[in-house]
Every structure is written in C-alpha cells, then in structure tokens.
PDB file of C-alpha atoms in Angstrom:
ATOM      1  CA  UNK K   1      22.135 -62.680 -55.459  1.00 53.00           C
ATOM      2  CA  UNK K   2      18.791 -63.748 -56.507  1.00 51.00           C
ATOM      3  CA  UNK K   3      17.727 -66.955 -55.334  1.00 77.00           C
ATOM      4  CA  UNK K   4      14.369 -66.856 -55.247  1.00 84.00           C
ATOM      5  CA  UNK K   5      11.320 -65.828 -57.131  1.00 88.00           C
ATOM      6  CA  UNK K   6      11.218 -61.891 -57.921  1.00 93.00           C
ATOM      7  CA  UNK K   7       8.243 -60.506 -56.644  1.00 94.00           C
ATOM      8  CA  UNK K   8       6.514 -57.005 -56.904  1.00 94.00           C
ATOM      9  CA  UNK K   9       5.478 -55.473 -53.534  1.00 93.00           C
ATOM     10  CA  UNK K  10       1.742 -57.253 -53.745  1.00 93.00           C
ATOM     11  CA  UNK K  11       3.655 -60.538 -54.898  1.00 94.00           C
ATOM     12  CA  UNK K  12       5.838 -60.158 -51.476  1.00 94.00           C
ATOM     13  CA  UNK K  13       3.192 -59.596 -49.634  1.00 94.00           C
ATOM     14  CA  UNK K  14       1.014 -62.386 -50.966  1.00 94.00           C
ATOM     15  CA  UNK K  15       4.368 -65.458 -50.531  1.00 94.00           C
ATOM     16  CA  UNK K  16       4.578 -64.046 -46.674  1.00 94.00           C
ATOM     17  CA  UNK K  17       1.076 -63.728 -46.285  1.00 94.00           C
ATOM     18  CA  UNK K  18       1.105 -60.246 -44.723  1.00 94.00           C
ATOM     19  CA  UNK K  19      -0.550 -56.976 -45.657  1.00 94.00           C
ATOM     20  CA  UNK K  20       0.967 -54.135 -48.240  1.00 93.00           C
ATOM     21  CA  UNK K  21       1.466 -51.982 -44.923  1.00 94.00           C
ATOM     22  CA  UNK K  22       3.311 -54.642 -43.181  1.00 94.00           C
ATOM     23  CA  UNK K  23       5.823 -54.557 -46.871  1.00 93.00           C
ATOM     24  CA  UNK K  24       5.993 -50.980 -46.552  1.00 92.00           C
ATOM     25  CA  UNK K  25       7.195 -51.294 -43.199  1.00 92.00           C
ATOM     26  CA  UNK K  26       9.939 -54.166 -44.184  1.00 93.00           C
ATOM     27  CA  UNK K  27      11.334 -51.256 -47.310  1.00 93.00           C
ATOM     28  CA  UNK K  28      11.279 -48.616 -44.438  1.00 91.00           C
ATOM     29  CA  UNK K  29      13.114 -50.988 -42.120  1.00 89.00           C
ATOM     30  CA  UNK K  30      15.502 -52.008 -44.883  1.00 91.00           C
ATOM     31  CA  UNK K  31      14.241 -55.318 -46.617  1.00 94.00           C
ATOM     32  CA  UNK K  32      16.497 -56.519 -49.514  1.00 93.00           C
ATOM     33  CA  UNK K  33      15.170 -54.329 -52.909  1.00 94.00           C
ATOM     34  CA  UNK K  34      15.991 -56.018 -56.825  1.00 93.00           C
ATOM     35  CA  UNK K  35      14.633 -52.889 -57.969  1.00 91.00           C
ATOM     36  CA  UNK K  36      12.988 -49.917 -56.387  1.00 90.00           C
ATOM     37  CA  UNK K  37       9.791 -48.684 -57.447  1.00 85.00           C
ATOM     38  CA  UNK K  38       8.474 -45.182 -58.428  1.00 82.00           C
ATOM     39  CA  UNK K  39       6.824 -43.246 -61.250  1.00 85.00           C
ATOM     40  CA  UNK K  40       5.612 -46.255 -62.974  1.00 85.00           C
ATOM     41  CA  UNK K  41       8.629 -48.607 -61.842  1.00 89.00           C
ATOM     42  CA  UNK K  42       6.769 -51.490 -59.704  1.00 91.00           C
ATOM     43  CA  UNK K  43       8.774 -52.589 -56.372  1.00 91.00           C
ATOM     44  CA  UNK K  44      10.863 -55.928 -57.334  1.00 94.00           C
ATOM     45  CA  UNK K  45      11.788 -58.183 -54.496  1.00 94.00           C
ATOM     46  CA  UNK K  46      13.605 -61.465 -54.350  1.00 94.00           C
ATOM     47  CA  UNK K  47      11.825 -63.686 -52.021  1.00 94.00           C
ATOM     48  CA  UNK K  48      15.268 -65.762 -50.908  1.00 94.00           C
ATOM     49  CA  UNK K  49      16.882 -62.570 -49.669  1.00 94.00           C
ATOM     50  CA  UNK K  50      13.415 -61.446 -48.044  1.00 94.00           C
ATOM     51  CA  UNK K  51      13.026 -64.577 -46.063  1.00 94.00           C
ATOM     52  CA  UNK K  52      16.818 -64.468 -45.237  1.00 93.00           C
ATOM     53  CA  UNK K  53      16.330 -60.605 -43.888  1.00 93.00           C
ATOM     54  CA  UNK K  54      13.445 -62.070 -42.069  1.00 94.00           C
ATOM     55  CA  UNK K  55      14.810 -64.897 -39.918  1.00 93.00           C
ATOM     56  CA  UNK K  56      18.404 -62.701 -39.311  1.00 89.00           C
ATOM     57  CA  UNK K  57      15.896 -59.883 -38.259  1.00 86.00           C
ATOM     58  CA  UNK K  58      13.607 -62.561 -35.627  1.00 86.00           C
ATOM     59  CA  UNK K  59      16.946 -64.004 -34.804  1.00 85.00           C
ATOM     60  CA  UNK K  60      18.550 -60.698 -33.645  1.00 80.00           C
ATOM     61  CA  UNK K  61      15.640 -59.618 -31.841  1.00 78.00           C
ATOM     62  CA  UNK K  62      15.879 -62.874 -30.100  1.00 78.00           C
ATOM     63  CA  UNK K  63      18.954 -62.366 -28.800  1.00 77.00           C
ATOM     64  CA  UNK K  64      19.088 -58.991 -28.161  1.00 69.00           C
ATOM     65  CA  UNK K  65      21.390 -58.346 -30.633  1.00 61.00           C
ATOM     66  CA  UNK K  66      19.252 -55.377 -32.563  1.00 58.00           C
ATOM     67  CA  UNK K  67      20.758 -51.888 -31.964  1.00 63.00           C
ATOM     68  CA  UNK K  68      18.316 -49.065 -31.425  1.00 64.00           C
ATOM     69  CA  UNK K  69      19.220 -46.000 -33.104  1.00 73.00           C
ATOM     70  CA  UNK K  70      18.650 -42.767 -31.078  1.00 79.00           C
ATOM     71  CA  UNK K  71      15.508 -41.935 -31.845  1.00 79.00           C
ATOM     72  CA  UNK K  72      14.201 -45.226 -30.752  1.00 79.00           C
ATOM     73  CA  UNK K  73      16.450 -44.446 -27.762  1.00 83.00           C
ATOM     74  CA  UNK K  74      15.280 -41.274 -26.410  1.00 88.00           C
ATOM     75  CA  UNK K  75      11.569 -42.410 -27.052  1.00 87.00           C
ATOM     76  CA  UNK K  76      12.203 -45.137 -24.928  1.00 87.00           C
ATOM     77  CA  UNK K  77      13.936 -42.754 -22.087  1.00 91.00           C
ATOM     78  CA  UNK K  78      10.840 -40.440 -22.268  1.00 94.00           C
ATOM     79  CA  UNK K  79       8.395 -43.267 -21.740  1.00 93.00           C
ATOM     80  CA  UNK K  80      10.411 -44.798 -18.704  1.00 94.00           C
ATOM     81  CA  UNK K  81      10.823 -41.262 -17.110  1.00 96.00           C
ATOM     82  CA  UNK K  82       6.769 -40.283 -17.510  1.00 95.00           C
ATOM     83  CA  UNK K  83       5.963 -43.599 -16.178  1.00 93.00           C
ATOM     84  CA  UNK K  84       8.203 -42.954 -13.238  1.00 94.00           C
ATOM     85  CA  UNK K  85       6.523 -39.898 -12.571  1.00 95.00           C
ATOM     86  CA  UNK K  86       3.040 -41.552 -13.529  1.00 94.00           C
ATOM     87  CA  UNK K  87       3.573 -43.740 -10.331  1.00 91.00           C
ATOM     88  CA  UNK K  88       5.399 -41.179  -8.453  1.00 91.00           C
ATOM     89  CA  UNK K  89       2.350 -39.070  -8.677  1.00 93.00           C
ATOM     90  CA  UNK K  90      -0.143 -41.936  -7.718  1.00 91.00           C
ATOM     91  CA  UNK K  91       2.116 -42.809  -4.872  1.00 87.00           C
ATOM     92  CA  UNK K  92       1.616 -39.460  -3.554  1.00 90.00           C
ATOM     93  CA  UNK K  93      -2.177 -39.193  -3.889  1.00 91.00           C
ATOM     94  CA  UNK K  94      -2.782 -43.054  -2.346  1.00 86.00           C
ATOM     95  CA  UNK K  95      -3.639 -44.617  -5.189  1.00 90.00           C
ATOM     96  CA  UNK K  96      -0.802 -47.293  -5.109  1.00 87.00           C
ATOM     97  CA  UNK K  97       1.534 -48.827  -2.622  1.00 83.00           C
ATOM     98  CA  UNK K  98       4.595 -50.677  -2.028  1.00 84.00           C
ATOM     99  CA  UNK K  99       4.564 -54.251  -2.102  1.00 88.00           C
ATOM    100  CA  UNK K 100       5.859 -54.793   1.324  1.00 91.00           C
ATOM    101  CA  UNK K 101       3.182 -52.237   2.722  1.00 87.00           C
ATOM    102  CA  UNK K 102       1.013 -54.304   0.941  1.00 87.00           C
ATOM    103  CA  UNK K 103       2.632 -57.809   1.778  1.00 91.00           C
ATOM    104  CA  UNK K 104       2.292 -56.440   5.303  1.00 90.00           C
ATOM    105  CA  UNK K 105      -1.141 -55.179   5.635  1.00 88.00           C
ATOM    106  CA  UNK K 106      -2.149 -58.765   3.848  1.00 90.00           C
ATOM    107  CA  UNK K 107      -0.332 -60.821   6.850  1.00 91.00           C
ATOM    108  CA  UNK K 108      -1.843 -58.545   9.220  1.00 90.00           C
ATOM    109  CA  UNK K 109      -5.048 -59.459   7.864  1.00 90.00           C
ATOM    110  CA  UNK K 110      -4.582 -62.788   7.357  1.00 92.00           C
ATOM    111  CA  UNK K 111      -3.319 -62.861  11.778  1.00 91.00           C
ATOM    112  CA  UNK K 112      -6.726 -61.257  12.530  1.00 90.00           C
ATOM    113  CA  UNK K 113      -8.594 -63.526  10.402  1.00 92.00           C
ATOM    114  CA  UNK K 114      -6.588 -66.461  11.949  1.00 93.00           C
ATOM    115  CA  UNK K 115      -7.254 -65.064  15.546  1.00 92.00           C
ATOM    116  CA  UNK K 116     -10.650 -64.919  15.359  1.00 91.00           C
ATOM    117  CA  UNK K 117     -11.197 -68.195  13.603  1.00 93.00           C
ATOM    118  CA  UNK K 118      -9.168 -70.265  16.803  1.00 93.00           C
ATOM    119  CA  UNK K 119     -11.092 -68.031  19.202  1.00 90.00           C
ATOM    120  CA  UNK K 120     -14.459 -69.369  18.188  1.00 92.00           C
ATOM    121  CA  UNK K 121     -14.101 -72.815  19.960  1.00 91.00           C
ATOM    122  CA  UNK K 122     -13.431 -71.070  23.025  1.00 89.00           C
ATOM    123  CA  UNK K 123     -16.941 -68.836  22.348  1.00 87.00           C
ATOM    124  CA  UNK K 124     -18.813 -71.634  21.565  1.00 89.00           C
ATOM    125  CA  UNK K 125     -18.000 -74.687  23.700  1.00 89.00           C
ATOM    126  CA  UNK K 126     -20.603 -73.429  26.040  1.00 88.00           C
ATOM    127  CA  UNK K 127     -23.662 -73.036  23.802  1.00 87.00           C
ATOM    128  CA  UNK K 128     -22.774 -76.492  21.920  1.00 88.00           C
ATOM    129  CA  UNK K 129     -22.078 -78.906  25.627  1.00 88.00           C
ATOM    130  CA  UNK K 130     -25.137 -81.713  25.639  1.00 87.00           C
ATOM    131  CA  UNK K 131     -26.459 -80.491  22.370  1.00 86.00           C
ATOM    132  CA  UNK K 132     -27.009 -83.258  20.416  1.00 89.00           C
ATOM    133  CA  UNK K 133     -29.686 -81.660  17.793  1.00 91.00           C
ATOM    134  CA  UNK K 134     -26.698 -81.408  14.579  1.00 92.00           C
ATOM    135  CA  UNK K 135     -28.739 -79.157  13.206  1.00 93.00           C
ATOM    136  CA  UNK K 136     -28.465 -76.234  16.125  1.00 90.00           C
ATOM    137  CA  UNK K 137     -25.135 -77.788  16.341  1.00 89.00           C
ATOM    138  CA  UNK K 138     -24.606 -76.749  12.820  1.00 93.00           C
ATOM    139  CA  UNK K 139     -26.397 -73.288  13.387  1.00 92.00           C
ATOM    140  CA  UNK K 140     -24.477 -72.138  16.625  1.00 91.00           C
ATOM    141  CA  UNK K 141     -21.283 -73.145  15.078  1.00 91.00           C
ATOM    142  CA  UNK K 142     -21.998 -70.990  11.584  1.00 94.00           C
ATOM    143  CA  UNK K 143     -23.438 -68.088  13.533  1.00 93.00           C
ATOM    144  CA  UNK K 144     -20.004 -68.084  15.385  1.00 91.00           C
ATOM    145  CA  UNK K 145     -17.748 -68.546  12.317  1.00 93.00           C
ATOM    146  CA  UNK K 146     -19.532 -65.836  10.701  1.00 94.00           C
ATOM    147  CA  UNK K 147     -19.270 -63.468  13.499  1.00 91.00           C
ATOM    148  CA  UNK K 148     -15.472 -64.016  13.479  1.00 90.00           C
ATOM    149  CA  UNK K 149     -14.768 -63.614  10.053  1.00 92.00           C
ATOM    150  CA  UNK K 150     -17.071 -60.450  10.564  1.00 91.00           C
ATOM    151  CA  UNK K 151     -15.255 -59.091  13.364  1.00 88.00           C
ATOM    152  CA  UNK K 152     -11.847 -60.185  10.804  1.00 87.00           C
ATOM    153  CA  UNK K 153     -13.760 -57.757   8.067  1.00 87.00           C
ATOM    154  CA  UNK K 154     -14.131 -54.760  10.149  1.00 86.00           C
ATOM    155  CA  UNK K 155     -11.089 -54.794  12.507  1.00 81.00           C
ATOM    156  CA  UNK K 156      -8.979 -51.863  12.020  1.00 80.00           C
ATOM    157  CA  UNK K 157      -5.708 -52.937  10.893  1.00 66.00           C
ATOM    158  CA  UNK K 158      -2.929 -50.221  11.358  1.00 63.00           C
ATOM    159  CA  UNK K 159       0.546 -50.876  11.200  1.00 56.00           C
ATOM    160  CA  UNK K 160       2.785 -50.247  14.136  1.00 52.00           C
ATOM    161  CA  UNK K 161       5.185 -47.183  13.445  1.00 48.00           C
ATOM    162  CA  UNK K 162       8.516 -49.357  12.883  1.00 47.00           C
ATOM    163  CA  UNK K 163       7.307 -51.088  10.048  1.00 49.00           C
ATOM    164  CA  UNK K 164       6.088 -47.767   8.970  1.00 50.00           C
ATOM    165  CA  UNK K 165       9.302 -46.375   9.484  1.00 46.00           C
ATOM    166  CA  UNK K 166      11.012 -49.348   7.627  1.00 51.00           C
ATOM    167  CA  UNK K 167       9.152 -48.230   4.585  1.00 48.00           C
ATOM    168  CA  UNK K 168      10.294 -44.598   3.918  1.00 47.00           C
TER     169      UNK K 168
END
C-alpha cells in the first residue's frame, strides 16, 4: 500500500521530527512496518501509512475510542485504589479536608471578618466627633480597622456540632 516515501527507522524519525525512542515506541505500539529490521536488515517504513496510523491514533484518543488492554487496566485500578487510600490516610491524620468543611470554615471567617469591620463605626464615632485634623482622622480610623481585622485573625472559629454532624 505504499504511498509514500520508504523510510528506515532514522529516516521516520527525521520526516516526523521525533526522536529514535519515540519510533521505537510507534513499532512497539504497532506503527505500519514495509519491512522489519534485524541482523543487518534496517527498519523500512512507508511514511503515508505512518502519518495515516498517526492521525487514526490522535483521532481515537480524542474521542475516547482507544481500548486499554488489561494490563493498562489493572495499572490504572492500582493507581486509583492507592490514591484512595493516599487521601484516606491524610484524612485521618488532618492533613486534608472536605470541601464543605472547608467552604464552611471560609464563610465563617469571612462573617467574623465582616462583623468586626461594621462594628468599627460604632467604636470609633466617639474618638473621631469635632475632629477635624484628617490626619488623626486618618490614624484613629486605621488603628480601628486594624484592630478589627486583628481581632478577625485571632477569633476562634469552631463550627457548631450540626454542621459537624452534617459532615460524617
């Protein structure tokens, strides 16, 4: 079926502009072969039904349409099932949490930052009535924003037991 130039295995590897390793790789995975090499045979390829082999392959593996063979199966089962018990195991120990524990402890955060932000006009209107210096204006309100968002950085934020609950 030769269409195309016949190339040895450096030729091939020189029209596609890929390493020898990477046309090793194409023979293992079953590239088209004029002639197969050996004991002082070179490799003979036709570059037509390479490049054909080549888009089919990129067009299969675009649409899902490559079947594993078992091997490639059972790797892929071990993987997912130590990475399972990769996370099941940092889970335990603390080192990672659920999203919606996390999504929670975030809002909770965020409430407490928010609380203590709309609390400050209440703390301050006192200190700032008649001042009309901007620059202690300026200082008094800073020194109060600060404090808040300090107060925000070292509340203790503990979820209440139902949402707890909700998680296990």
């Amino acid at each position: 079926m030769a269409k195309g130039q016949t190339v040895t295995r450096s030729g091939l590897a020189e029209v596609f502009g890929v390493a020898l390793p990477t046309v090793d790789g194409w023979v293992r995975n079953g590239v088209p072969v004029v002639t197969r090499g050996g004991r002082g045979r070179q490799w003979a390829f036709d570059t037509a039904d390479v490049a054909a082999w080549l888009r089919d392959k990129a067009v299969a593996e675009a649409t899902g349409d490559t079947q594993a063979d078992e091997a490639e199966l059972k790797r892929r089962k071990l993987q997912a099932e130590t990475t399972k018990a990769e996370l099941e195991l940092a889970k335990a120990r603390g080192d990672v949490a659920p999203v919606r524990e996390f999504e929670r402890a975030q809002a909770a955060a965020f409430a407490q930052i928010r609380a203590n932000i709309m609390n400050v006009p209440q703390r301050v209107v006192v200190q700032l009535l008649g001042e009309t210096d901007e620059t202690q204006f300026k200082t008094k309100l800073r020194a109060e924003l600060a404090l808040a968002l300090q107060e925000s950085a070292t509340a203790d934020l503990v979820m209440a037991d139902d949402e707890e609950a909700d998680d296990e």
